Short mmCIF file of C-alpha atoms in Angstrom, two decimals:
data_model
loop_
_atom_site.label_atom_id
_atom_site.label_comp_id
_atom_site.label_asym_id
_atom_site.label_seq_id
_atom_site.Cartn_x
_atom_site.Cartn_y
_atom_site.Cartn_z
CA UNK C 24 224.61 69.11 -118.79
CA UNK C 25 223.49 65.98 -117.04
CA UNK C 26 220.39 64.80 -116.91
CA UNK C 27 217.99 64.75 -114.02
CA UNK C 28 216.29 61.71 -113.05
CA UNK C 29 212.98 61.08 -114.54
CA UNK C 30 210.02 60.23 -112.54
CA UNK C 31 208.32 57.10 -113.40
CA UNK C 32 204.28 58.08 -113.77
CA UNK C 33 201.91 55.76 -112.42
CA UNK C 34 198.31 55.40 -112.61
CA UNK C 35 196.12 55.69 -109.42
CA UNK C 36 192.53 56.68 -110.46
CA UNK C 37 190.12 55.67 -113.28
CA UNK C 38 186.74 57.58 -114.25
CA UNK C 39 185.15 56.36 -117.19
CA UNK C 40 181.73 56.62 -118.69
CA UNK C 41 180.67 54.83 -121.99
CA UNK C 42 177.29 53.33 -123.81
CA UNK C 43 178.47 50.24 -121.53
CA UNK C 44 177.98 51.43 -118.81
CA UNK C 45 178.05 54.72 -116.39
CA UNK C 46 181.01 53.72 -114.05
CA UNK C 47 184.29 51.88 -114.80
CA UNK C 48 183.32 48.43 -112.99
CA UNK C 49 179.86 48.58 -114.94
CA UNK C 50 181.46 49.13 -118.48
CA UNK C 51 184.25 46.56 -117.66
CA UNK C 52 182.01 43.89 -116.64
CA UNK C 53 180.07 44.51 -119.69
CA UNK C 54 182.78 44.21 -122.09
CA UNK C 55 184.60 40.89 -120.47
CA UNK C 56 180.98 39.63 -120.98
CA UNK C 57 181.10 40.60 -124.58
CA UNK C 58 177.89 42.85 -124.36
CA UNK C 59 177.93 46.02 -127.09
CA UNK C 60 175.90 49.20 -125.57
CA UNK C 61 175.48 49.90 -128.86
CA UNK C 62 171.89 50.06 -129.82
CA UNK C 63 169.39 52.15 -132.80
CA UNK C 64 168.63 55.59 -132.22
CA UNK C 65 167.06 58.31 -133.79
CA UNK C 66 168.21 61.30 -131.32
CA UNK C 67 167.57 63.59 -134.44
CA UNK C 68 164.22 63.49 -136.07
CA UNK C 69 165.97 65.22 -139.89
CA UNK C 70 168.41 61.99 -139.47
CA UNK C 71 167.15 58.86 -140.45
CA UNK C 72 167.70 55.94 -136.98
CA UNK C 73 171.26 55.02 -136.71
CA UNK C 74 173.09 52.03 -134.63
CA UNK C 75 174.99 54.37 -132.06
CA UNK C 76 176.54 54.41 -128.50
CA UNK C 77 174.58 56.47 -126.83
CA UNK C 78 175.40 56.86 -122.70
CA UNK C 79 171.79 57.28 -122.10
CA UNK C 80 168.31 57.94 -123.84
CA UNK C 81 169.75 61.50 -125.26
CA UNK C 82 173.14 62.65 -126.86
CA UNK C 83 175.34 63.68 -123.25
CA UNK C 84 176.06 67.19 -122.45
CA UNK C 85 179.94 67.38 -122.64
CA UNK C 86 179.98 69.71 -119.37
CA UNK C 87 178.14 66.97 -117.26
CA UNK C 88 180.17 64.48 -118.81
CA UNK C 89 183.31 65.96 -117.87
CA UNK C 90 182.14 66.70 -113.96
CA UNK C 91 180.92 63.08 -113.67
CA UNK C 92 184.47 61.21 -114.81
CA UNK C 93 186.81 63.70 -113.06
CA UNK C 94 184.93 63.49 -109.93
CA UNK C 95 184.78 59.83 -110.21
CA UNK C 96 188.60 59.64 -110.80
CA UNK C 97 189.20 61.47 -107.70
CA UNK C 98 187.13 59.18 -105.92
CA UNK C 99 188.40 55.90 -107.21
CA UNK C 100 192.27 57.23 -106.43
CA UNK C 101 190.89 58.28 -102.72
CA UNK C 102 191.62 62.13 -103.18
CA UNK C 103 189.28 64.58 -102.09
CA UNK C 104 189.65 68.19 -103.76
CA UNK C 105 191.35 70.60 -103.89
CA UNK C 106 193.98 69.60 -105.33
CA UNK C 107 196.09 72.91 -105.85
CA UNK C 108 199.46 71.69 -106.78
CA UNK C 109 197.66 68.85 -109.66
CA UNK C 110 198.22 69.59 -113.65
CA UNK C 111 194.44 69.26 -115.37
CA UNK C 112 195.19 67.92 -119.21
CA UNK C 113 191.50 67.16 -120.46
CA UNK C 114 191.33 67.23 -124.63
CA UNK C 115 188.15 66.61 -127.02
CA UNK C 116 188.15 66.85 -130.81
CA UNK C 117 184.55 68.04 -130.92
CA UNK C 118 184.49 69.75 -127.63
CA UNK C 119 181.43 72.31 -127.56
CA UNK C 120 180.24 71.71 -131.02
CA UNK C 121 176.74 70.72 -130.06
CA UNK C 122 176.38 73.45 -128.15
CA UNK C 123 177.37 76.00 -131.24
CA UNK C 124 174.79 73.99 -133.27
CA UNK C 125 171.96 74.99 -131.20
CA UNK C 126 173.23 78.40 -131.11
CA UNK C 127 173.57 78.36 -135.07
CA UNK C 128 170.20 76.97 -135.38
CA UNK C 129 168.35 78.95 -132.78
CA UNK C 130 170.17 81.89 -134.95
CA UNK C 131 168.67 81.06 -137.89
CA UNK C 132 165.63 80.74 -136.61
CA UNK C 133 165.43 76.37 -136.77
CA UNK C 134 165.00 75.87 -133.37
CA UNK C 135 163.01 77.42 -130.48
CA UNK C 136 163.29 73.97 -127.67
CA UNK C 137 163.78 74.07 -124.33
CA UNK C 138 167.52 72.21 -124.93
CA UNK C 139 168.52 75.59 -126.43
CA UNK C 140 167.59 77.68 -123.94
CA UNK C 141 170.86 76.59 -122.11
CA UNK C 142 172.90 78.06 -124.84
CA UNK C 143 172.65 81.69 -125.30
CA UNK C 144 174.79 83.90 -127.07
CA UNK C 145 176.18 85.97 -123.84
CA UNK C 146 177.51 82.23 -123.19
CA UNK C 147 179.20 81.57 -126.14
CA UNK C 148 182.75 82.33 -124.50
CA UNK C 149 181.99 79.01 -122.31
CA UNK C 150 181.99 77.19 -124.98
CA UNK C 151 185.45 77.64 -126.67
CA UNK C 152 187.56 74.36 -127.40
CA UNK C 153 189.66 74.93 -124.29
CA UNK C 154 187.03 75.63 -121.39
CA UNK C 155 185.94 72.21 -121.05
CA UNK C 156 189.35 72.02 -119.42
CA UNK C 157 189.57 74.92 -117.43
CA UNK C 158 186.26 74.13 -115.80
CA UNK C 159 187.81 70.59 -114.70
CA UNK C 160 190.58 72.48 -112.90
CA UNK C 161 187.67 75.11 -111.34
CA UNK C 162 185.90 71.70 -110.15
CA UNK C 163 188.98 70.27 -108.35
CA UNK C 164 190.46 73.37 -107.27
CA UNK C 165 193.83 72.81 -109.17
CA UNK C 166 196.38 75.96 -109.68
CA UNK C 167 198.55 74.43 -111.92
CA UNK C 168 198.92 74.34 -115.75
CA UNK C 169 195.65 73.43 -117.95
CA UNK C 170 196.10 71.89 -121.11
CA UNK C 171 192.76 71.12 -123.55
CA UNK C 172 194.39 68.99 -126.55
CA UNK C 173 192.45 68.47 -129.59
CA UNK C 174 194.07 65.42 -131.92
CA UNK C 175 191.40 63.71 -133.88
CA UNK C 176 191.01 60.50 -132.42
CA UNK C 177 194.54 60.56 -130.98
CA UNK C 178 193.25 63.30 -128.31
CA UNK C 179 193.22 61.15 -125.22
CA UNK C 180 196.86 59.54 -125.88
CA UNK C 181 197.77 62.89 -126.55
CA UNK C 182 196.21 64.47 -122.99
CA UNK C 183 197.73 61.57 -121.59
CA UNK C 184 201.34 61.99 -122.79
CA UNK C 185 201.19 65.71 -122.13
CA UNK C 186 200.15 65.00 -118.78
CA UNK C 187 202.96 61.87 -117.76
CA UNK C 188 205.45 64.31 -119.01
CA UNK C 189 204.89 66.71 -116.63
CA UNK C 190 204.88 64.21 -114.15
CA UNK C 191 208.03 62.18 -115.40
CA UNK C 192 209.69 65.55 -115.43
CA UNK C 193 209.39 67.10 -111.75
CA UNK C 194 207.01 69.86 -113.44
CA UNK C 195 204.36 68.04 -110.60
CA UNK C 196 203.90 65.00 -108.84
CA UNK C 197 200.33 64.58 -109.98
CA UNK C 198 197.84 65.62 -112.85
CA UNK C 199 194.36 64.64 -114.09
CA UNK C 200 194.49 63.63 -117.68
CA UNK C 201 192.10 61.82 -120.45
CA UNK C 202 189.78 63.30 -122.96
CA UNK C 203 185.71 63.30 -123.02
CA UNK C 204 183.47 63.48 -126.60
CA UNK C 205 179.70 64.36 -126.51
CA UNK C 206 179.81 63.79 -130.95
CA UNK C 207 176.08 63.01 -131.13
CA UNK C 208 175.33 66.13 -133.34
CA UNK C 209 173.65 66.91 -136.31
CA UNK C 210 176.33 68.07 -138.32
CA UNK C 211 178.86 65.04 -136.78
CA UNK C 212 176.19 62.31 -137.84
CA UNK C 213 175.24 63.83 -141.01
CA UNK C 214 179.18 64.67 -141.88
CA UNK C 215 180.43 61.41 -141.49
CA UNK C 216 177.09 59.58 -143.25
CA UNK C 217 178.55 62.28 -146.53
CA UNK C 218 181.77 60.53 -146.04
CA UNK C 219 180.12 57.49 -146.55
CA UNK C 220 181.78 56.21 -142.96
CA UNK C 221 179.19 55.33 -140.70
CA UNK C 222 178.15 51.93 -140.06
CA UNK C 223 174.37 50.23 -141.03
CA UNK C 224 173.91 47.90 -138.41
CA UNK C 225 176.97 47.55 -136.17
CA UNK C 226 180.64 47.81 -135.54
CA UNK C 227 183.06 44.91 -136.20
CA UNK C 228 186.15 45.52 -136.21
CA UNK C 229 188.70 43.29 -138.36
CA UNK C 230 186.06 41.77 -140.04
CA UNK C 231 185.42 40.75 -143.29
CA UNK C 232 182.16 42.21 -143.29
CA UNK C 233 182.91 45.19 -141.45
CA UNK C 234 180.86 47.84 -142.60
CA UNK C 235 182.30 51.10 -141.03
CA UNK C 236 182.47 52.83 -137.98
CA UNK C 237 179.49 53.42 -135.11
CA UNK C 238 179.46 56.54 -133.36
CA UNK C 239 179.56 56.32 -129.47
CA UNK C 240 179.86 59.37 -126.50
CA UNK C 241 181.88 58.36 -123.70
CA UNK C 242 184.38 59.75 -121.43
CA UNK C 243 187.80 58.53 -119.69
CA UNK C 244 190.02 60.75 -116.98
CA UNK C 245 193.29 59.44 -114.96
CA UNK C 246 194.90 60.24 -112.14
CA UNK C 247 199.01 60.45 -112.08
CA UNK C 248 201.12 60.40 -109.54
CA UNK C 249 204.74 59.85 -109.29
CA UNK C 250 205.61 56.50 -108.15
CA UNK C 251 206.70 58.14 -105.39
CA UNK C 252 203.76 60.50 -104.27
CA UNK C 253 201.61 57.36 -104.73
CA UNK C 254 203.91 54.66 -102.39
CA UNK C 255 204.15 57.68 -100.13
CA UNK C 256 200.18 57.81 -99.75
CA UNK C 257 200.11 53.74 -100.02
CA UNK C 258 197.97 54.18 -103.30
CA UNK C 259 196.66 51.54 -105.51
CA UNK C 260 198.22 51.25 -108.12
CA UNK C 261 196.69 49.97 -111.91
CA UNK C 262 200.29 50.08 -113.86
CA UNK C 263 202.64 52.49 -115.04
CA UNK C 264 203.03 54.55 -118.11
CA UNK C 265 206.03 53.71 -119.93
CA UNK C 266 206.34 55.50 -123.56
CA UNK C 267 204.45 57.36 -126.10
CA UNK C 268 204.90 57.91 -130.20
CA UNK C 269 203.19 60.70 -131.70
CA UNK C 270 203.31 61.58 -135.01
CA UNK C 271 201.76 62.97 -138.21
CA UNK C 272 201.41 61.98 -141.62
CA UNK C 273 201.11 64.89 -143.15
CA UNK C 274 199.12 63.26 -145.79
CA UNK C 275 195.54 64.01 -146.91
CA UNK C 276 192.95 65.43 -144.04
CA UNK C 277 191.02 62.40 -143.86
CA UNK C 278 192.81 59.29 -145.24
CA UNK C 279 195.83 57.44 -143.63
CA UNK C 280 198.89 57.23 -145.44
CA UNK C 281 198.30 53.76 -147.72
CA UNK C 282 202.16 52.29 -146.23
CA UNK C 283 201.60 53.63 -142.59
CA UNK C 284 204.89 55.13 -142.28
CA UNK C 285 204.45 57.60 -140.07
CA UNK C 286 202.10 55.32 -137.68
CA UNK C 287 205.27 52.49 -137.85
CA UNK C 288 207.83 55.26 -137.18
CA UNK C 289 205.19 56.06 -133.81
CA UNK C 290 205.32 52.56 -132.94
CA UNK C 291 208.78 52.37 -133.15
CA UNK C 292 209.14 55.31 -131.19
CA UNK C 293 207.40 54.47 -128.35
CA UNK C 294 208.99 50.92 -127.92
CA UNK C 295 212.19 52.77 -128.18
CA UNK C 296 211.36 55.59 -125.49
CA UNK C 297 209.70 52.48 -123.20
CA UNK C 298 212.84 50.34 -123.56
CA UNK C 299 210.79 47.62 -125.16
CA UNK C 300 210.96 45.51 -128.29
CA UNK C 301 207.89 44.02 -130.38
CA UNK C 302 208.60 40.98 -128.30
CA UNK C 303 208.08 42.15 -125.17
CA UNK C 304 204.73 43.33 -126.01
CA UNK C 305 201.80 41.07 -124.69
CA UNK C 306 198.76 42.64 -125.68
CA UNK C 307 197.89 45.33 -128.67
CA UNK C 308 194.86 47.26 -128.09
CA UNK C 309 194.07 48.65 -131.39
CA UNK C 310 192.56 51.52 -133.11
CA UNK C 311 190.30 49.08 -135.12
CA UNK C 312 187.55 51.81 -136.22
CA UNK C 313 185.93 48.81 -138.84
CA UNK C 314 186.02 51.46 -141.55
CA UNK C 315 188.20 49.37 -144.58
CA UNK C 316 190.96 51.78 -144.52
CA UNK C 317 191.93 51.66 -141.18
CA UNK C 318 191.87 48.23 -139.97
CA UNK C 319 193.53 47.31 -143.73
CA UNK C 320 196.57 49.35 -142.77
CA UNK C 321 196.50 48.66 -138.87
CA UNK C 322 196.43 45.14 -139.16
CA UNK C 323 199.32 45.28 -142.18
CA UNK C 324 201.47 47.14 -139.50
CA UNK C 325 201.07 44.55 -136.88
CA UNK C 326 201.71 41.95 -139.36
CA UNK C 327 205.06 43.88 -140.00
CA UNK C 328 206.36 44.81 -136.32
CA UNK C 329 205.29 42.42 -134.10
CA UNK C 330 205.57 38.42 -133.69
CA UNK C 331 202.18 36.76 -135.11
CA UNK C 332 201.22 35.41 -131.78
CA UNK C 333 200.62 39.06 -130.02
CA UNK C 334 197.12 39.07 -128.69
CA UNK C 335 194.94 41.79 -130.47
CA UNK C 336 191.73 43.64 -130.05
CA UNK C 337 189.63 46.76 -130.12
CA UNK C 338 187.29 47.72 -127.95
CA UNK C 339 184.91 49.75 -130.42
CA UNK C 340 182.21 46.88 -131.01
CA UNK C 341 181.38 47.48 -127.73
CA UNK C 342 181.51 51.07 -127.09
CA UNK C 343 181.35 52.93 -130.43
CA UNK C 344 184.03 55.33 -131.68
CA UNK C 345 184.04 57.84 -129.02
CA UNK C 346 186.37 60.08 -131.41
CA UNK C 347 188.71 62.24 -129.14
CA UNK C 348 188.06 59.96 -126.16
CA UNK C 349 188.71 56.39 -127.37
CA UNK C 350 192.38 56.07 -126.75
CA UNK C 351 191.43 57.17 -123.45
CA UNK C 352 188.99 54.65 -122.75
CA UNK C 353 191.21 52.16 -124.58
CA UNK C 354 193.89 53.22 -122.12
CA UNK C 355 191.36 52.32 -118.88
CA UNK C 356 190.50 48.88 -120.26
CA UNK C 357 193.94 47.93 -121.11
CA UNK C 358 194.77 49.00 -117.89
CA UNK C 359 191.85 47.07 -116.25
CA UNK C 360 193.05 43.95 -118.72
CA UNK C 361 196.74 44.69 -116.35
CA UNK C 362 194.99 44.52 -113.05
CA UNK C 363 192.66 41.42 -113.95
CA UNK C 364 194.78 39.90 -116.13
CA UNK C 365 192.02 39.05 -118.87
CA UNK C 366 192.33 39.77 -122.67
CA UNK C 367 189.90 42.04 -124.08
CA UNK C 368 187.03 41.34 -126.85
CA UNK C 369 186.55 41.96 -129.93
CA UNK C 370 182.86 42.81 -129.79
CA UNK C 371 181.06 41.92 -132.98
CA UNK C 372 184.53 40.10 -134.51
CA UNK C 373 182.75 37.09 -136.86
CA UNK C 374 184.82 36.61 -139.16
CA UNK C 375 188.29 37.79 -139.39
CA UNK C 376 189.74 39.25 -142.61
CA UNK C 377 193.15 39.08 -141.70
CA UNK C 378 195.84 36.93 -140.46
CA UNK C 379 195.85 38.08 -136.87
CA UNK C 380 195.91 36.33 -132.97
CA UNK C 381 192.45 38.55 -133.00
CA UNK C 382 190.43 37.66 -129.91
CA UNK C 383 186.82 36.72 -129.87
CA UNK C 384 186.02 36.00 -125.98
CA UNK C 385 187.32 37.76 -122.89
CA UNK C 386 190.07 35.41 -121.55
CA UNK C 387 192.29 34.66 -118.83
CA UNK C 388 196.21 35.20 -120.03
CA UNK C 389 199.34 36.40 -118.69
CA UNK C 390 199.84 39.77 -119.52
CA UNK C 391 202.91 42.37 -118.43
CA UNK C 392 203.24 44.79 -121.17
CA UNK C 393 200.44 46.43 -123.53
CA UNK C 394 200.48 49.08 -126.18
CA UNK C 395 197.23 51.40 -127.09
CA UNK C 396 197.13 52.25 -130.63
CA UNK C 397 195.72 55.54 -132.16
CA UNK C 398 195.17 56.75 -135.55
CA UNK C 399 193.22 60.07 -135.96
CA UNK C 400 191.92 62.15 -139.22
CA UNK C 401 194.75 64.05 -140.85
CA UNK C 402 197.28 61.10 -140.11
CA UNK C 403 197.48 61.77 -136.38
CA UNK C 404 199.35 58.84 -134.65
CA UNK C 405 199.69 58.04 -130.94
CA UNK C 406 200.96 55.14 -129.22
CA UNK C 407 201.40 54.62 -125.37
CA UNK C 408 203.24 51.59 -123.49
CA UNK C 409 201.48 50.07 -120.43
CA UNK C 410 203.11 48.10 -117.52
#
């Protein structure tokens, strides 16, 4: 049977929301600048103040999250809903947990505030894992398929290689794809301090003194198009998506496998689906979480596959690890790092433990092809290719 051309998927529309900042341009300008949004908090009074990235003065409400970034997506790509014949891929790995919390505690008799008055129990079918999704689709009036990953961490490489396959594929022309992670809970701050994970006064990726991971809210949706649909309309255009590896470990539920095989064999993977060797790549934007684990084995794998002079950083000093959402929002600022041409900070990078072309200060530099890097709990890996 011969095959049928493949679309090439390109990316017209950005929404994005993080502790930087509350639009794209805002949380870009903030990160070239090397600013962090994250700051001390103490959203809970039970749990002692923690360094987090919070959006505003209070943990976000996933629903108005969501509503904000799609819309803004829309608007940045110059669509106006509906949008009938448009696939709607929008994962989370927490989804509506803080809203179950309340319930559970309101239950039990912990809580009678105003903030839980908006979850009741004739509700609770709103909040399953995969409505968060559905209601994206309600707010742009798209007919098509809904998909609601959940991946760890990998989540938003995941949404968005769901979603560029449907594209690449004929399924549609277009779809609206990312992830979005409202984590500041109880049980999520409180479940990672157990794990002895969280960070006491910062993130800092790569470092020597890196102390463990900060955790941030934030948000990040796409628009797709065929390359096609989007010349047709004279779109902009931010870059196209080229490749994706995703696999698993299948390892231990919350530490990476110590030799990285499976995350090498995703690597790999996606060059290889992208038409692309290690030396091709000009810029990695990594997972870099600052827990030890992680940027011990991540760096080792970069060391291994790719020449020493690839540029490298992550984007967590500055925004916290938004969980499901940050290999979408790494995704936006690599893409932003296309259009501008500017290598990304490492926000909070003092001193570098390892033997990497790490980078400090936002700079000018010419850069064609970029892979995002994510590593999730329970060894999930996902890697996209940028152009």
């Amino acid at each position: 049977m011969p095959h049928a051309q493949l679309n090439q998927v390109v990316v017209t529309g950005i929404g994005l929301v993080s502790a930087l900042g509350t639009s794209l341009e805002d949380s870009w300008q903030k990160l070239i600048a090397g600013k962090s949004g994250i700051k001390w908090h103490q959203p809970f009074p039970e749990i002692e103040p923690l360094p987090l990235g919070l959006i505003g003065q209070q943990p976000a409400k996933l629903k108005r999250l969501t509503q904000t970034v799609v819309a803004a997506a829309l608007q940045d790509s110059g669509l106006n809903p509906p949008l009938p014949d448009c696939a709607v891929v929008i994962g989370s790995s927490r989804s509506h947990q803080g809203a179950w919390e309340l319930l559970a505690r309101q239950m039990h008799g912990y809580d009678s505030s105003l903030e839980t008055k908006e979850v009741v129990l004739e509700n609770w079918l709103d909040t399953l894992p995969h409505t968060n999704a559905i209601a994206a689709a309600r707010q742009i009036g798209a007919t098509g398929t809904v998909l609601a990953p959940m991946a760890a961490c990998a989540t938003g490489i995941w949404a968005l290689a769901q979603a560029a396959l449907l594209v690449q594929t004929g399924q549609y022309q277009r779809a609206i794809a990312g992830a979005v992670e409202a984590p500041i809970t109880p049980l999520t701050l409180a479940g990672f301090q157990q794990m002895g994970a969280l960070a006491k006064t910062g993130a800092y990726a790569f470092d020597l003194h890196r102390e463990g991971l900060v955790l941030g809210e934030g948000a990040a949706v796409f628009v797709l198009e065929s390359a096609e649909l989007a010349k047709q309309r004279q779109a902009k255009i931010y870059g196209e998506i080229l490749g994706f590896g995703l696999t698993t470990d299948a390892y231990h539920p919350n530490q990476p496998e110590p030799e990285g095989k499976s995350a090498i064999a995703a690597l790999k993977q996606c060059l290889k689906r992208s038409n692309l060797t290690p030396d091709d790549i000009d810029y990695i934007h990594a997972h870099g979480t600052a827990t030890l684990l992680n940027d011990r084995i991540e760096s080792k794998i970069i060391q291994q596959l790719f020449p020493q002079d690839v540029a490298v950083s992550s984007t967590k000093g500055a925004t916290g690890h938004t969980l499901g959402a940050s290999g979408a929002l790494g995704v936006a600022f690599s893409l932003m790092a296309l259009k501008h041409q500017i290598l990304l900070p490492c926000v909070g990078l003092q001193q570098p433990e390892f033997d990497l072309n790490l980078i400090t200060a936002a700079r000018p530099s010419k850069i064609q092809q970029v892979l995002c890097l994510s590593f999730g709990f329970g060894g999930q890996n996902a890697i996209v290719a940028l152009r």
